[in-house]
CSV table of C-alpha atoms and ligand atoms in Angstrom, one decimal:
chain,number,residue,atom,x,y,z
U,1,MET,CA,53.8,8.8,-44.3
U,2,ARG,CA,53.9,10.3,-40.8
U,3,ILE,CA,52.7,13.5,-39.3
U,4,GLN,CA,55.7,15.7,-38.9
U,5,ARG,CA,54.3,19.0,-37.7
U,6,ILE,CA,51.0,20.5,-36.8
U,7,GLN,CA,50.5,24.3,-36.6
U,8,ALA,CA,47.5,26.3,-35.5
U,9,ILE,CA,46.9,29.6,-37.3
U,10,ALA,CA,44.2,32.1,-36.2
U,11,ILE,CA,42.8,34.3,-39.0
U,12,SER,CA,40.3,37.1,-39.2
U,13,LEU,CA,38.5,37.6,-42.5
U,14,PRO,CA,36.2,40.5,-43.4
U,15,LEU,CA,32.6,39.8,-44.4
U,16,ILE,CA,31.1,41.6,-47.4
U,17,LYS,CA,28.4,42.8,-45.0
U,18,PRO,CA,27.4,41.9,-41.4
U,19,VAL,CA,25.0,38.9,-40.9
U,20,LYS,CA,22.4,39.5,-38.2
U,21,MET,CA,21.4,36.6,-36.1
U,22,SER,CA,19.4,36.3,-32.8
U,23,PHE,CA,22.1,37.1,-30.3
U,24,GLU,CA,24.9,38.5,-32.5
U,25,GLU,CA,25.9,40.3,-35.6
U,26,VAL,CA,28.8,38.7,-37.3
U,27,ARG,CA,31.1,41.2,-39.0
U,28,ASN,CA,34.4,39.2,-39.2
U,29,ALA,CA,35.0,35.5,-39.6
U,30,GLU,CA,37.3,34.5,-36.8
U,31,ASN,CA,38.6,31.1,-37.9
U,32,VAL,CA,41.4,28.7,-37.0
U,33,LEU,CA,43.5,26.8,-39.6
U,34,ALA,CA,45.3,23.6,-39.0
U,35,ARG,CA,48.4,23.2,-41.2
U,36,ILE,CA,49.9,19.7,-41.2
U,37,GLU,CA,53.2,18.8,-42.7
U,38,THR,CA,54.0,15.1,-43.4
U,39,ASP,CA,57.5,13.5,-43.5
U,40,ASN,CA,57.1,13.0,-47.3
U,41,GLY,CA,56.6,16.7,-48.0
U,42,ILE,CA,52.9,17.0,-48.2
U,43,THR,CA,51.0,20.0,-46.6
U,44,GLY,CA,47.4,19.4,-45.6
U,45,TRP,CA,45.1,22.2,-44.5
U,46,GLY,CA,42.0,22.2,-42.3
U,47,GLU,CA,39.8,25.0,-41.1
U,48,ALA,CA,37.1,25.5,-38.4
U,49,ALA,CA,35.1,28.6,-37.5
U,50,SER,CA,35.1,29.8,-33.9
U,51,ALA,CA,31.4,29.8,-32.8
U,52,PRO,CA,31.4,30.3,-29.0
U,53,THR,CA,27.6,30.5,-28.8
U,54,MET,CA,27.3,27.1,-30.7
U,55,THR,CA,30.3,25.1,-29.6
U,56,GLY,CA,31.7,26.8,-26.5
U,57,GLU,CA,35.1,27.2,-28.3
U,58,THR,CA,36.7,30.5,-28.9
U,59,GLN,CA,39.4,31.3,-31.4
U,60,GLY,CA,42.0,31.4,-28.6
U,61,SER,CA,40.8,28.1,-27.1
U,62,MET,CA,40.9,26.4,-30.5
U,63,VAL,CA,44.5,27.5,-31.1
U,64,ALA,CA,45.4,26.3,-27.6
U,65,ALA,CA,43.7,22.9,-28.2
U,66,ILE,CA,45.5,22.3,-31.5
U,67,ARG,CA,48.8,23.3,-29.9
U,68,HIS,CA,48.0,21.0,-27.0
U,69,LEU,CA,47.4,18.1,-29.4
U,70,ALA,CA,50.3,18.8,-31.8
U,71,ASP,CA,53.1,16.9,-30.0
U,72,LYS,CA,50.7,14.0,-29.1
U,73,LEU,CA,50.0,13.5,-32.8
U,74,GLU,CA,53.3,14.3,-34.4
U,75,GLY,CA,55.1,11.1,-35.4
U,76,LEU,CA,51.9,9.1,-35.8
U,77,PRO,CA,51.0,7.6,-39.3
U,78,ALA,CA,49.2,10.3,-41.3
U,79,ASP,CA,47.3,7.7,-43.3
U,80,ASP,CA,45.4,6.2,-40.3
U,81,ILE,CA,43.0,9.2,-39.5
U,82,PRO,CA,40.8,7.2,-37.1
U,83,ALA,CA,43.8,6.3,-35.0
U,84,ALA,CA,45.1,9.8,-34.9
U,85,MET,CA,41.7,11.2,-33.9
U,86,HIS,CA,41.2,8.5,-31.3
U,87,ARG,CA,44.5,9.6,-29.8
U,88,ALA,CA,43.4,13.2,-29.9
U,89,GLY,CA,40.2,12.2,-28.0
U,90,GLN,CA,42.3,10.4,-25.4
U,91,TYR,CA,44.4,13.5,-24.7
U,92,LEU,CA,41.6,16.1,-24.9
U,93,TYR,CA,37.9,15.8,-24.1
U,94,GLY,CA,35.5,17.8,-26.3
U,95,ASN,CA,37.0,20.7,-28.4
U,96,ASN,CA,35.3,19.4,-31.5
U,97,SER,CA,36.0,22.4,-33.6
U,98,ALA,CA,39.7,22.3,-33.0
U,99,LYS,CA,39.7,18.5,-33.7
U,100,ALA,CA,37.7,19.1,-36.9
U,101,ALA,CA,40.4,21.4,-38.2
U,102,ILE,CA,43.1,18.8,-37.5
U,103,GLU,CA,41.0,16.0,-39.0
U,104,MET,CA,40.3,18.0,-42.2
U,105,ALA,CA,44.0,18.7,-42.7
U,106,LEU,CA,44.7,14.9,-42.3
U,107,PHE,CA,42.1,14.1,-45.0
U,108,ASP,CA,43.6,16.8,-47.3
U,109,ALA,CA,47.1,15.3,-46.8
U,110,LEU,CA,45.9,11.7,-47.3
U,111,GLY,CA,44.0,12.6,-50.4
U,112,GLN,CA,47.0,14.4,-51.9
U,113,ALA,CA,49.2,11.4,-51.0
U,114,ARG,CA,46.9,8.9,-52.7
U,115,GLY,CA,46.0,11.3,-55.6
U,116,LYS,CA,42.3,11.1,-54.7
U,117,PRO,CA,39.7,13.7,-53.8
U,118,VAL,CA,38.5,13.6,-50.2
U,119,TYR,CA,35.0,12.5,-51.4
U,120,GLU,CA,36.7,9.2,-52.6
U,121,LEU,CA,38.1,8.7,-49.1
U,122,LEU,CA,34.6,9.2,-47.8
U,123,GLY,CA,33.2,6.4,-50.0
U,124,GLY,CA,32.7,8.1,-53.3
U,125,ALA,CA,30.6,10.8,-54.9
U,126,LYS,CA,26.8,10.5,-55.3
U,127,ARG,CA,26.5,13.9,-56.9
U,128,MET,CA,29.0,16.6,-58.1
U,129,ARG,CA,26.7,19.7,-58.0
U,130,VAL,CA,24.4,20.9,-55.3
U,131,PRO,CA,22.1,23.9,-54.8
U,132,ALA,CA,23.4,26.5,-52.3
U,133,LEU,CA,21.2,27.6,-49.4
U,134,ARG,CA,21.4,31.4,-49.3
U,135,LEU,CA,21.0,33.3,-46.0
U,136,ILE,CA,18.6,36.2,-45.9
U,137,GLY,CA,19.0,38.5,-42.9
U,138,THR,CA,19.1,42.2,-43.8
U,139,GLY,CA,17.2,43.4,-40.7
U,140,SER,CA,14.1,44.5,-42.5
U,141,THR,CA,11.2,43.0,-44.4
U,142,ALA,CA,11.7,45.2,-47.5
U,143,GLY,CA,15.4,44.4,-47.4
U,144,ASP,CA,14.8,40.7,-47.1
U,145,ILE,CA,12.4,40.7,-50.0
U,146,ALA,CA,14.8,42.7,-52.2
U,147,GLU,CA,17.7,40.4,-51.2
U,148,THR,CA,15.6,37.3,-51.9
U,149,GLN,CA,14.5,38.5,-55.4
U,150,LYS,CA,18.1,39.4,-56.2
U,151,ARG,CA,19.3,35.9,-55.2
U,152,LEU,CA,16.5,34.1,-57.1
U,153,ALA,CA,17.4,36.2,-60.2
U,154,GLU,CA,21.0,34.9,-59.8
U,155,GLY,CA,19.7,31.3,-59.9
U,156,TYR,CA,19.5,30.4,-56.2
U,157,VAL,CA,16.8,27.8,-55.5
U,158,ALA,CA,17.1,27.7,-51.7
U,159,ILE,CA,16.9,30.5,-49.1
U,160,LYS,CA,17.0,30.6,-45.3
U,161,ILE,CA,15.4,33.5,-43.5
U,162,LYS,CA,17.0,34.5,-40.2
U,163,VAL,CA,14.4,35.0,-37.5
U,164,GLY,CA,14.4,35.1,-33.7
U,165,VAL,CA,15.5,38.7,-33.9
U,166,ASP,CA,12.2,40.5,-33.3
U,167,THR,CA,8.9,39.5,-31.6
U,168,PRO,CA,7.5,36.2,-32.9
U,169,GLU,CA,4.6,38.0,-34.5
U,170,ALA,CA,6.8,40.5,-36.3
U,171,ASP,CA,9.2,37.8,-37.5
U,172,ALA,CA,6.3,35.6,-38.7
U,173,GLU,CA,5.0,38.5,-40.6
U,174,ARG,CA,8.4,39.1,-42.2
U,175,ALA,CA,8.9,35.4,-43.0
U,176,ARG,CA,5.4,35.2,-44.5
U,177,ALA,CA,6.1,38.3,-46.7
U,178,VAL,CA,9.4,36.9,-47.9
U,179,ALA,CA,7.9,33.5,-48.6
U,180,ALA,CA,4.9,35.1,-50.5
U,181,SER,CA,7.4,37.0,-52.7
U,182,VAL,CA,8.8,33.7,-54.0
U,183,LYS,CA,6.6,32.7,-56.9
U,184,ASP,CA,8.5,29.5,-57.9
U,185,ASP,CA,7.2,26.7,-55.8
U,186,LYS,CA,10.3,24.6,-56.3
U,187,VAL,CA,12.4,27.1,-54.3
U,188,LEU,CA,13.3,25.7,-50.8
U,189,ILE,CA,12.4,28.2,-48.1
U,190,CYS,CA,13.3,27.8,-44.4
U,191,THR,CA,13.8,29.8,-41.3
U,192,ASP,CA,16.3,29.7,-38.4
U,193,ALA,CA,15.9,31.3,-35.0
U,194,ASN,CA,19.4,30.3,-33.7
U,195,GLN,CA,17.9,29.6,-30.2
U,196,GLY,CA,16.3,33.0,-30.1
U,197,TRP,CA,13.0,32.2,-28.4
U,198,THR,CA,11.4,30.5,-25.5
U,199,PRO,CA,9.1,27.5,-26.5
U,200,ASP,CA,6.0,29.7,-26.0
U,201,GLU,CA,7.4,32.4,-28.2
U,202,ALA,CA,8.5,29.8,-30.9
U,203,ILE,CA,5.0,28.3,-30.8
U,204,ARG,CA,3.5,31.8,-31.5
U,205,PHE,CA,5.9,32.0,-34.5
U,206,VAL,CA,5.0,28.6,-35.9
U,207,LYS,CA,1.3,29.4,-35.7
U,208,GLY,CA,2.1,32.6,-37.7
U,209,ILE,CA,3.8,30.7,-40.5
U,210,ALA,CA,1.5,27.6,-40.5
U,211,ASP,CA,-0.2,28.4,-43.8
U,212,THR,CA,3.0,29.3,-45.7
U,213,ARG,CA,5.1,26.8,-47.7
U,214,ILE,CA,8.1,27.3,-45.5
U,215,GLU,CA,9.7,23.8,-45.4
U,216,PHE,CA,11.5,23.8,-42.0
U,217,PHE,CA,12.3,25.9,-39.0
U,218,GLU,CA,15.7,25.5,-37.4
U,219,GLN,CA,16.6,25.6,-33.7
U,220,PRO,CA,13.7,27.7,-32.3
U,221,VAL,CA,14.8,27.4,-28.7
U,222,ALA,CA,17.9,26.9,-26.5
U,223,ALA,CA,20.2,24.1,-27.6
U,224,HIS,CA,19.8,22.1,-24.3
U,225,ASP,CA,16.0,22.4,-24.3
U,226,VAL,CA,15.1,19.3,-26.2
U,227,ALA,CA,11.7,19.0,-24.4
U,228,GLY,CA,11.0,22.6,-25.5
U,229,MET,CA,11.9,21.6,-29.1
U,230,ALA,CA,9.5,18.7,-28.9
U,231,ARG,CA,6.7,21.1,-27.6
U,232,VAL,CA,7.3,23.4,-30.6
U,233,ALA,CA,7.4,20.5,-33.0
U,234,ALA,CA,4.1,19.1,-31.7
U,235,ALA,CA,2.5,22.6,-32.2
U,236,SER,CA,4.0,23.2,-35.7
U,237,ARG,CA,2.9,22.3,-39.2
U,238,VAL,CA,6.3,23.4,-40.4
U,239,LYS,CA,9.0,20.7,-39.7
U,240,ILE,CA,11.5,21.5,-36.9
U,241,GLY,CA,15.2,21.1,-37.4
U,242,VAL,CA,18.0,20.9,-34.8
U,243,ASP,CA,21.3,22.8,-35.2
U,244,GLU,CA,22.9,24.2,-32.0
U,245,GLY,CA,21.5,21.3,-30.0
U,246,LEU,CA,23.4,18.7,-32.0
U,247,HIS,CA,27.0,17.9,-30.9
U,248,SER,CA,27.0,14.1,-31.2
U,249,LEU,CA,25.3,11.1,-32.7
U,250,ASP,CA,23.6,10.6,-29.4
U,251,ASP,CA,22.1,14.1,-29.6
U,252,LEU,CA,20.6,13.1,-33.0
U,253,ARG,CA,19.1,9.9,-31.5
U,254,HIS,CA,17.7,11.9,-28.5
U,255,HIS,CA,16.0,14.5,-30.7
U,256,HIS,CA,14.5,11.7,-32.8
U,257,GLN,CA,13.3,9.7,-29.8
U,258,LEU,CA,11.6,12.8,-28.3
U,259,LYS,CA,10.1,13.8,-31.7
U,260,ALA,CA,12.0,17.1,-31.2
U,261,ALA,CA,13.2,17.4,-34.8
U,262,LEU,CA,12.6,15.9,-38.2
U,263,GLY,CA,15.9,17.1,-39.6
U,264,ALA,CA,19.3,18.2,-38.6
U,265,SER,CA,21.9,20.7,-39.6
U,266,LEU,CA,25.3,18.9,-39.8
U,267,LYS,CA,28.5,20.9,-39.2
U,268,THR,CA,32.1,19.7,-38.8
U,269,ILE,CA,32.7,22.2,-36.0
U,270,LYS,CA,29.9,20.7,-33.9
U,271,LEU,CA,30.5,17.0,-34.6
U,272,GLY,CA,34.3,17.0,-34.7
U,273,GLY,CA,35.2,16.4,-38.4
U,274,LEU,CA,34.3,15.1,-41.8
U,275,GLN,CA,34.0,11.5,-40.7
U,276,ALA,CA,31.6,12.4,-37.8
U,277,VAL,CA,29.4,14.4,-40.2
U,278,HIS,CA,29.4,11.5,-42.6
U,279,ASP,CA,28.4,9.1,-39.8
U,280,ALA,CA,25.7,11.5,-38.7
U,281,ALA,CA,24.3,11.7,-42.3
U,282,LEU,CA,24.1,7.9,-42.4
U,283,LEU,CA,22.3,7.9,-39.0
U,284,CYS,CA,19.8,10.6,-40.4
U,285,GLU,CA,19.1,8.3,-43.3
U,286,GLU,CA,18.4,5.4,-40.9
U,287,LEU,CA,16.1,7.6,-38.7
U,288,VAL,CA,14.4,9.2,-41.8
U,289,MET,CA,15.6,12.7,-40.8
U,290,LYS,CA,16.3,15.4,-43.4
U,291,VAL,CA,19.9,16.7,-43.7
U,292,ASN,CA,21.1,20.3,-44.0
U,293,LEU,CA,24.9,20.4,-44.5
U,294,ALA,CA,26.4,23.7,-43.3
U,295,CYS,CA,29.5,25.7,-42.7
U,296,LYS,CA,29.4,28.2,-39.9
U,297,ILE,CA,29.3,31.9,-41.0
U,298,ALA,CA,31.9,32.4,-42.3
U,299,GLU,CA,34.3,29.6,-42.9
U,300,ALA,CA,36.6,30.2,-45.9
U,301,GLY,CA,37.8,28.2,-48.8
U,302,ILE,CA,39.3,25.3,-46.9
U,303,ALA,CA,36.3,24.4,-44.8
U,304,SER,CA,34.0,25.2,-47.7
U,305,ALA,CA,35.9,22.6,-49.8
U,306,GLY,CA,35.6,20.1,-47.0
U,307,LEU,CA,31.8,20.7,-46.9
U,308,MET,CA,31.6,20.1,-50.7
U,309,HIS,CA,33.3,16.8,-50.4
U,310,LEU,CA,30.8,15.8,-47.8
U,311,ALA,CA,28.0,17.1,-50.0
U,312,ALA,CA,29.2,14.8,-52.7
U,313,ALA,CA,29.5,11.7,-50.5
U,314,ILE,CA,26.6,11.7,-48.0
U,315,PRO,CA,23.3,9.9,-48.9
U,316,SER,CA,21.1,13.1,-49.3
U,317,VAL,CA,21.1,16.8,-48.8
U,318,ASP,CA,17.4,17.5,-48.9
U,319,TRP,CA,17.5,20.6,-46.7
U,320,GLY,CA,20.3,22.2,-48.7
U,321,VAL,CA,24.0,23.0,-48.4
U,322,SER,CA,24.9,26.2,-46.6
U,323,LEU,CA,28.3,27.3,-48.0
U,324,SER,CA,29.6,30.4,-46.1
U,325,SER,CA,32.6,31.5,-48.2
U,326,PRO,CA,30.5,33.6,-50.6
U,327,TYR,CA,29.8,36.0,-47.6
U,328,LEU,CA,33.5,36.8,-47.3
U,329,ALA,CA,35.1,39.8,-48.8
U,330,ASP,CA,38.3,37.9,-49.4
U,331,ASP,CA,39.5,34.2,-49.1
U,332,ILE,CA,42.7,32.4,-48.3
U,333,VAL,CA,42.5,29.9,-51.2
U,334,ALA,CA,43.7,30.7,-54.7
U,335,GLU,CA,40.4,29.8,-56.4
U,336,PRO,CA,37.5,30.1,-53.9
U,337,ILE,CA,34.7,27.6,-54.4
U,338,ALA,CA,32.6,29.1,-57.2
U,339,LEU,CA,28.9,29.5,-57.3
U,340,SER,CA,27.3,29.4,-60.7
U,341,GLY,CA,23.6,30.2,-60.9
U,342,GLY,CA,23.0,29.3,-57.2
U,343,TYR,CA,24.7,25.9,-57.6
U,344,ILE,CA,28.1,24.8,-56.3
U,345,ASN,CA,30.4,22.3,-58.0
U,346,VAL,CA,32.4,19.8,-55.9
U,347,PRO,CA,36.2,20.3,-56.3
U,348,THR,CA,37.8,17.4,-58.1
U,349,GLY,CA,41.5,17.6,-57.4
U,350,PRO,CA,43.4,15.4,-54.9
U,351,GLY,CA,42.8,16.0,-51.2
U,352,LEU,CA,40.4,19.0,-50.7
U,353,GLY,CA,41.2,20.1,-54.3
U,354,ILE,CA,42.2,23.6,-53.3
U,355,ARG,CA,45.4,25.7,-53.3
U,356,VAL,CA,45.9,27.7,-50.2
U,357,ASP,CA,47.5,31.1,-50.7
U,358,GLU,CA,50.0,31.4,-47.8
U,359,THR,CA,50.6,35.1,-48.5
U,360,LYS,CA,46.9,35.7,-47.8
U,361,VAL,CA,47.0,33.5,-44.8
U,362,ARG,CA,49.8,35.6,-43.4
U,363,ARG,CA,47.9,38.8,-44.3
U,364,TYR,CA,44.9,37.7,-42.3
U,365,THR,CA,46.7,36.0,-39.4
U,366,ARG,CA,46.0,37.5,-36.0
U,367,GLU,CA,47.5,36.9,-32.6
U,368,VAL,CA,45.2,35.3,-30.0
V,1,LIG,MG1,21.3,27.2,-37.9
């Protein structure tokens, strides 16, 4: 089985409602699909969100990167994914999100060819059902509490409060109020500042939430400021997690060495694919770091399926699984990954276990 053709497709999907984060408000998901045809008639799909503030890649640059790599990879064996991705790395430095879309499509094609779900290709399933971590970011304390109560009533057992949008004191007050509104002490509560603060501001925030049962606080300061992360971690009773600052296994080791994080948010777009996330999860286990597995707001049904195969296969997902397709008003797969009572089931069909609706892909395709 050989790679015959690789296409890059830019899509823009509407969100049900905007998600507010420290620098930006996300209204549309601007993602890139990789569509790979093999010489034996299989079509594999991959997807990656554009997240310029996190990865430095835009939708246009991702499309360009996939097109740049297409003729270097076409003709290679489709069943040797490490060899194909090694070749991609030789021809193009960085561009992990574009590479993640290609690699996911190769996993989908290989799984279909072998009649196996992707989690089998990643070493087998340890679980087939995981709790979904639900984002809370309405822009007000009353709104956040109402949203939290609504989601808990639906069966969610994990919530993440977006902070870094107001002063540290105001956001700590809001996070405290939301956490206090959760009566079930088995519910996982965490916060994420998306690099929104300076170390001093973040320390004011962690002091404000010290006596809550918030489990962890993600990326308080700028991605590159690992020393700043370590300062916040030293001042915090709540565990600190790294997200935007993590782009390689070396970044994970660096945060661990400097005591800058006790857990990590693993995303294919940052690390460059399913295999890299799997490797990072194994390293987290070795370093005794917690794992949050996440899609970027808002990857659709293809990347969400990829995430679920990882959720099945990696050693643990103690800090939750952040699926982003539920935030979308429409999807490009025939049966979007379903949530039932706040839990997500791992797809079981061959490859990613999804059926891409190419009519919808064309409807949401945009020129970049
Ligand atoms: Mg995050």
